[in-house]
mmCIF file of C-alpha atoms in Angstrom:
data_model
loop_
_atom_site.group_PDB
_atom_site.id
_atom_site.type_symbol
_atom_site.label_atom_id
_atom_site.label_comp_id
_atom_site.label_asym_id
_atom_site.label_seq_id
_atom_site.Cartn_x
_atom_site.Cartn_y
_atom_site.Cartn_z
ATOM 1 C CA ASP A 1 7.146 -10.595 -16.870
ATOM 2 C CA THR A 2 4.648 -9.260 -14.382
ATOM 3 C CA ALA A 3 5.946 -9.715 -10.818
ATOM 4 C CA VAL A 4 2.561 -9.633 -9.091
ATOM 5 C CA SER A 5 -0.564 -10.079 -11.162
ATOM 6 C CA GLN A 6 -4.261 -9.965 -10.275
ATOM 7 C CA THR A 7 -7.385 -11.082 -12.163
ATOM 8 C CA PRO A 8 -9.804 -9.701 -12.972
ATOM 9 C CA LYS A 9 -8.816 -6.070 -13.456
ATOM 10 C CA TYR A 10 -12.464 -5.002 -13.165
ATOM 11 C CA LEU A 11 -15.301 -6.817 -11.426
ATOM 12 C CA VAL A 12 -18.956 -5.592 -11.474
ATOM 13 C CA THR A 13 -21.471 -7.604 -9.591
ATOM 14 C CA GLN A 14 -24.769 -7.520 -7.768
ATOM 15 C CA MET A 15 -25.253 -7.217 -3.985
ATOM 16 C CA GLY A 16 -25.419 -10.563 -2.306
ATOM 17 C CA ASN A 17 -23.223 -12.388 -4.792
ATOM 18 C CA ASP A 18 -19.975 -14.312 -3.903
ATOM 19 C CA LYS A 19 -16.883 -13.452 -5.857
ATOM 20 C CA SER A 20 -13.177 -14.165 -5.918
ATOM 21 C CA ILE A 21 -10.117 -12.216 -6.963
ATOM 22 C CA LYS A 22 -7.007 -14.118 -7.901
ATOM 23 C CA CYS A 23 -3.392 -13.054 -7.137
ATOM 24 C CA GLU A 24 -0.102 -14.628 -8.304
ATOM 25 C CA GLN A 25 3.447 -13.578 -7.623
ATOM 26 C CA ASN A 26 6.480 -14.920 -9.455
ATOM 27 C CA LEU A 27 9.081 -13.335 -7.219
ATOM 28 C CA GLY A 28 9.533 -16.335 -4.954
ATOM 29 C CA HIS A 29 8.377 -14.261 -1.978
ATOM 30 C CA ASP A 30 7.292 -15.830 1.300
ATOM 31 C CA THR A 31 4.596 -13.397 2.299
ATOM 32 C CA MET A 32 1.537 -12.128 0.496
ATOM 33 C CA TYR A 33 -1.033 -9.445 1.382
ATOM 34 C CA TRP A 34 -4.395 -8.048 0.466
ATOM 35 C CA TYR A 35 -5.167 -4.390 0.748
ATOM 36 C CA LYS A 36 -8.361 -2.345 0.218
ATOM 37 C CA GLN A 37 -8.227 1.169 -1.200
ATOM 38 C CA ASP A 38 -11.386 3.230 -0.840
ATOM 39 C CA SER A 39 -12.644 6.126 -2.904
ATOM 40 C CA LYS A 40 -10.536 8.580 -0.789
ATOM 41 C CA LYS A 41 -7.449 6.587 -1.688
ATOM 42 C CA PHE A 42 -6.912 5.309 1.896
ATOM 43 C CA LEU A 43 -5.001 2.091 1.781
ATOM 44 C CA LYS A 44 -5.800 -0.431 4.501
ATOM 45 C CA ILE A 45 -4.232 -3.802 5.002
ATOM 46 C CA MET A 46 -6.712 -6.684 5.173
ATOM 47 C CA PHE A 47 -4.608 -9.790 5.500
ATOM 48 C CA SER A 48 -0.977 -10.855 5.510
ATOM 49 C CA TYR A 49 -0.127 -14.574 4.969
ATOM 50 C CA ASN A 50 2.925 -16.728 4.803
ATOM 51 C CA ASN A 51 3.184 -20.497 5.160
ATOM 52 C CA LYS A 52 3.263 -20.156 8.893
ATOM 53 C CA GLU A 53 0.721 -17.544 9.781
ATOM 54 C CA LEU A 54 -2.374 -15.743 8.668
ATOM 55 C CA ILE A 55 -2.701 -12.256 10.224
ATOM 56 C CA ILE A 56 -6.122 -10.741 9.836
ATOM 57 C CA ASN A 57 -6.981 -7.074 10.339
ATOM 58 C CA GLU A 58 -9.646 -7.242 12.990
ATOM 59 C CA THR A 59 -11.760 -4.660 11.168
ATOM 60 C CA VAL A 60 -12.201 -6.914 8.151
ATOM 61 C CA PRO A 61 -15.655 -8.610 8.022
ATOM 62 C CA ASN A 62 -15.540 -12.388 8.094
ATOM 63 C CA ARG A 63 -17.233 -12.357 4.663
ATOM 64 C CA PHE A 64 -13.705 -11.879 3.384
ATOM 65 C CA SER A 65 -11.374 -14.825 3.424
ATOM 66 C CA PRO A 66 -7.983 -15.384 1.849
ATOM 67 C CA LYS A 67 -7.118 -18.787 0.392
ATOM 68 C CA SER A 68 -3.629 -19.849 -0.638
ATOM 69 C CA PRO A 69 -3.341 -22.942 -2.829
ATOM 70 C CA ASP A 70 0.441 -22.599 -2.857
ATOM 71 C CA LYS A 71 3.213 -20.148 -1.969
ATOM 72 C CA ALA A 72 2.787 -18.174 -5.189
ATOM 73 C CA HIS A 73 -0.939 -17.590 -4.914
ATOM 74 C CA LEU A 74 -3.228 -15.802 -2.452
ATOM 75 C CA ASN A 75 -6.763 -15.462 -3.615
ATOM 76 C CA LEU A 76 -9.491 -13.296 -1.961
ATOM 77 C CA HIS A 77 -12.991 -14.674 -1.563
ATOM 78 C CA ILE A 78 -15.860 -12.412 -0.703
ATOM 79 C CA ASN A 79 -19.224 -13.718 0.309
ATOM 80 C CA SER A 80 -22.560 -11.860 0.332
ATOM 81 C CA LEU A 81 -21.154 -8.722 -1.274
ATOM 82 C CA GLU A 82 -22.369 -5.367 0.003
ATOM 83 C CA LEU A 83 -22.377 -1.908 -1.535
ATOM 84 C CA GLY A 84 -19.615 -0.809 0.823
ATOM 85 C CA ASP A 85 -17.310 -3.478 -0.505
ATOM 86 C CA SER A 86 -16.895 -1.419 -3.720
ATOM 87 C CA ALA A 87 -13.227 -0.376 -3.779
ATOM 88 C CA VAL A 88 -9.955 -1.213 -5.436
ATOM 89 C CA TYR A 89 -8.244 -4.281 -3.982
ATOM 90 C CA PHE A 90 -4.547 -4.742 -4.210
ATOM 91 C CA CYS A 91 -2.474 -7.840 -3.711
ATOM 92 C CA ALA A 92 1.161 -7.474 -2.647
ATOM 93 C CA SER A 93 4.089 -9.705 -1.821
ATOM 94 C CA SER A 94 7.422 -9.396 0.093
ATOM 95 C CA GLN A 95 10.320 -11.603 0.840
ATOM 96 C CA GLU A 96 9.947 -11.349 4.540
ATOM 97 C CA GLY A 97 7.736 -9.239 6.743
ATOM 98 C CA PHE A 98 6.137 -5.974 5.783
ATOM 99 C CA ASN A 99 9.212 -4.351 4.313
ATOM 100 C CA GLU A 100 9.545 -3.611 0.593
ATOM 101 C CA GLN A 101 6.279 -5.012 -0.693
ATOM 102 C CA PHE A 102 5.573 -5.296 -4.380
ATOM 103 C CA PHE A 103 2.059 -4.512 -5.401
ATOM 104 C CA GLY A 104 -0.172 -5.842 -8.132
ATOM 105 C CA PRO A 105 -2.141 -3.607 -10.505
ATOM 106 C CA GLY A 106 -5.310 -3.735 -8.509
ATOM 107 C CA THR A 107 -8.859 -5.056 -9.051
ATOM 108 C CA ARG A 108 -11.612 -2.465 -9.120
ATOM 109 C CA LEU A 109 -14.708 -4.051 -7.583
ATOM 110 C CA THR A 110 -18.035 -2.417 -8.063
ATOM 111 C CA VAL A 111 -21.141 -3.750 -6.220
ATOM 112 C CA LEU A 112 -24.466 -2.662 -7.622
ATOM 113 C CA GLY B 1 -6.356 2.682 15.250
ATOM 114 C CA GLN B 2 -2.997 4.174 14.264
ATOM 115 C CA GLN B 3 -2.972 6.684 11.480
ATOM 116 C CA LEU B 4 -0.071 8.141 9.564
ATOM 117 C CA ASN B 5 -0.869 11.710 8.670
ATOM 118 C CA GLN B 6 0.718 13.097 5.553
ATOM 119 C CA SER B 7 1.012 16.740 4.610
ATOM 120 C CA PRO B 8 0.295 18.433 2.516
ATOM 121 C CA GLN B 9 -2.786 16.528 1.304
ATOM 122 C CA SER B 10 -2.244 17.896 -2.225
ATOM 123 C CA MET B 11 0.378 19.974 -4.083
ATOM 124 C CA PHE B 12 0.297 21.898 -7.384
ATOM 125 C CA ILE B 13 3.732 22.940 -8.485
ATOM 126 C CA GLN B 14 5.528 24.157 -11.571
ATOM 127 C CA GLU B 15 7.887 21.815 -13.417
ATOM 128 C CA GLY B 16 11.434 22.309 -12.110
ATOM 129 C CA GLU B 17 10.350 23.213 -8.568
ATOM 130 C CA ASP B 18 11.457 21.161 -5.569
ATOM 131 C CA VAL B 19 8.877 19.292 -3.498
ATOM 132 C CA SER B 20 8.748 18.444 0.204
ATOM 133 C CA MET B 21 6.215 16.322 2.038
ATOM 134 C CA ASN B 22 6.152 14.660 5.397
ATOM 135 C CA CYS B 23 4.500 11.900 7.362
ATOM 136 C CA THR B 24 3.835 11.888 11.113
ATOM 137 C CA SER B 25 2.555 9.407 13.648
ATOM 138 C CA SER B 26 1.679 9.309 17.273
ATOM 139 C CA SER B 27 3.911 6.392 17.934
ATOM 140 C CA ILE B 28 7.309 5.011 17.038
ATOM 141 C CA PHE B 29 8.062 3.085 13.917
ATOM 142 C CA ASN B 30 10.958 0.720 13.129
ATOM 143 C CA THR B 31 10.749 1.094 9.339
ATOM 144 C CA TRP B 32 9.533 3.917 7.088
ATOM 145 C CA LEU B 33 8.704 3.330 3.454
ATOM 146 C CA TRP B 34 7.788 5.739 0.636
ATOM 147 C CA TYR B 35 5.631 4.553 -2.265
ATOM 148 C CA LYS B 36 4.284 6.299 -5.400
ATOM 149 C CA GLN B 37 1.009 5.339 -6.990
ATOM 150 C CA ASP B 38 0.246 6.254 -10.584
ATOM 151 C CA PRO B 39 -3.412 6.436 -11.719
ATOM 152 C CA GLY B 40 -4.854 2.919 -12.239
ATOM 153 C CA GLU B 41 -1.748 1.259 -10.851
ATOM 154 C CA GLY B 42 -0.595 -0.274 -7.650
ATOM 155 C CA PRO B 43 1.903 1.585 -5.359
ATOM 156 C CA VAL B 44 5.558 1.273 -6.222
ATOM 157 C CA LEU B 45 8.278 1.406 -3.599
ATOM 158 C CA LEU B 46 10.571 4.407 -3.887
ATOM 159 C CA ILE B 47 12.676 4.350 -0.743
ATOM 160 C CA ALA B 48 12.981 2.258 2.379
ATOM 161 C CA LEU B 49 14.446 3.576 5.664
ATOM 162 C CA TYR B 50 15.478 1.346 8.546
ATOM 163 C CA LYS B 51 17.347 3.504 11.070
ATOM 164 C CA ALA B 52 16.529 6.736 12.929
ATOM 165 C CA GLY B 53 18.280 9.684 11.265
ATOM 166 C CA GLU B 54 18.944 7.697 8.049
ATOM 167 C CA LEU B 55 18.994 9.793 4.842
ATOM 168 C CA THR B 56 18.603 7.806 1.643
ATOM 169 C CA SER B 57 18.473 8.990 -1.990
ATOM 170 C CA ASN B 58 17.021 7.445 -5.083
ATOM 171 C CA GLY B 59 17.757 9.743 -8.096
ATOM 172 C CA ARG B 60 15.999 13.004 -7.520
ATOM 173 C CA LEU B 61 14.250 11.668 -4.477
ATOM 174 C CA THR B 62 15.597 11.903 -0.894
ATOM 175 C CA ALA B 63 13.915 10.541 2.166
ATOM 176 C CA GLN B 64 14.792 10.754 5.867
ATOM 177 C CA PHE B 65 13.845 8.673 8.862
ATOM 178 C CA GLY B 66 13.075 11.215 11.612
ATOM 179 C CA ILE B 67 15.242 11.216 14.773
ATOM 180 C CA THR B 68 12.172 10.785 16.977
ATOM 181 C CA ARG B 69 11.141 7.734 14.859
ATOM 182 C CA LYS B 70 7.690 9.227 14.684
ATOM 183 C CA ASP B 71 8.078 10.996 11.372
ATOM 184 C CA SER B 72 9.631 10.800 7.896
ATOM 185 C CA PHE B 73 10.207 13.265 5.040
ATOM 186 C CA LEU B 74 10.426 12.970 1.288
ATOM 187 C CA ASN B 75 11.937 15.535 -1.009
ATOM 188 C CA ILE B 76 11.791 15.566 -4.827
ATOM 189 C CA SER B 77 14.202 17.891 -6.570
ATOM 190 C CA ALA B 78 13.621 19.545 -9.946
ATOM 191 C CA SER B 79 10.185 18.032 -10.488
ATOM 192 C CA ILE B 80 9.129 16.752 -13.934
ATOM 193 C CA PRO B 81 5.702 15.951 -15.325
ATOM 194 C CA SER B 82 6.081 12.216 -14.733
ATOM 195 C CA ASP B 83 6.439 12.877 -10.950
ATOM 196 C CA VAL B 84 2.591 13.310 -10.949
ATOM 197 C CA GLY B 85 0.825 10.819 -8.736
ATOM 198 C CA ILE B 86 -0.045 10.016 -5.126
ATOM 199 C CA TYR B 87 2.860 9.586 -2.684
ATOM 200 C CA PHE B 88 2.291 7.376 0.381
ATOM 201 C CA CYS B 89 4.391 6.902 3.372
ATOM 202 C CA ALA B 90 4.098 3.585 5.234
ATOM 203 C CA GLY B 91 5.376 2.568 8.622
ATOM 204 C CA PHE B 92 6.137 -0.781 10.306
ATOM 205 C CA THR B 93 6.425 -1.314 13.986
ATOM 206 C CA ASN B 94 7.751 -4.489 15.596
ATOM 207 C CA THR B 95 5.387 -3.952 18.473
ATOM 208 C CA GLY B 96 2.447 -6.119 17.506
ATOM 209 C CA ASN B 97 3.805 -6.409 13.939
ATOM 210 C CA GLN B 98 1.692 -3.551 12.697
ATOM 211 C CA PHE B 99 1.905 -1.939 9.296
ATOM 212 C CA TYR B 100 0.140 1.229 8.175
ATOM 213 C CA PHE B 101 -0.084 3.425 5.115
ATOM 214 C CA GLY B 102 -0.258 7.179 5.354
ATOM 215 C CA THR B 103 -3.185 9.306 4.054
ATOM 216 C CA GLY B 104 -1.288 10.262 0.844
ATOM 217 C CA THR B 105 -0.087 13.392 -0.844
ATOM 218 C CA SER B 106 -1.392 14.001 -4.305
ATOM 219 C CA LEU B 107 1.212 15.759 -6.525
ATOM 220 C CA THR B 108 0.369 17.676 -9.658
ATOM 221 C CA VAL B 109 3.229 19.076 -11.793
ATOM 222 C CA ILE B 110 2.317 21.861 -14.212
ATOM 223 C CA PRO B 111 4.511 21.881 -17.322
#
């Protein structure tokens, strides 16, 4: 069973479109995260979310928004996609806080 | 913003050799973590360190939480081809609840 899963694995879309990436974890963890990995492999946290608090990295454009229908899911919505949004996006989860996060397989987003 | 600098940036070694890499920051961290990322996959946690001076092993991997709390080290003994990948350190600080990944060390093992 996959602990943290993401769909789709690959996403190719045109500039200006709106898209979503889904994330599900079956670990019973309380906190979920979204990360962006650029072409130089730098990993940067975008959001962390538990049922009490959403923490947003201040550098993330407000075109990006996380939505959590329940504790096991944290989806990433992106509006008005730009070329610079092309990257690999990883979802992760942990029991509590930032320690010992488990990562999903990533979604490679390409904006044309 | 905060940056965790890893060195070396990349390594090419012969199978069987030992590997050492480190991670440094300009400020103190409460937790250090080491992850490995295989191509096309997400990072996988290798070792977690919670106390200054702590030395923890996981098989052929050993990591240490630096005494100054501003650095951490990862050693891999007797490298094998499947050790290939990118190794990331990550640090968490209670001050402001901040979490950062390092710049990564790319490891290539030549059989």
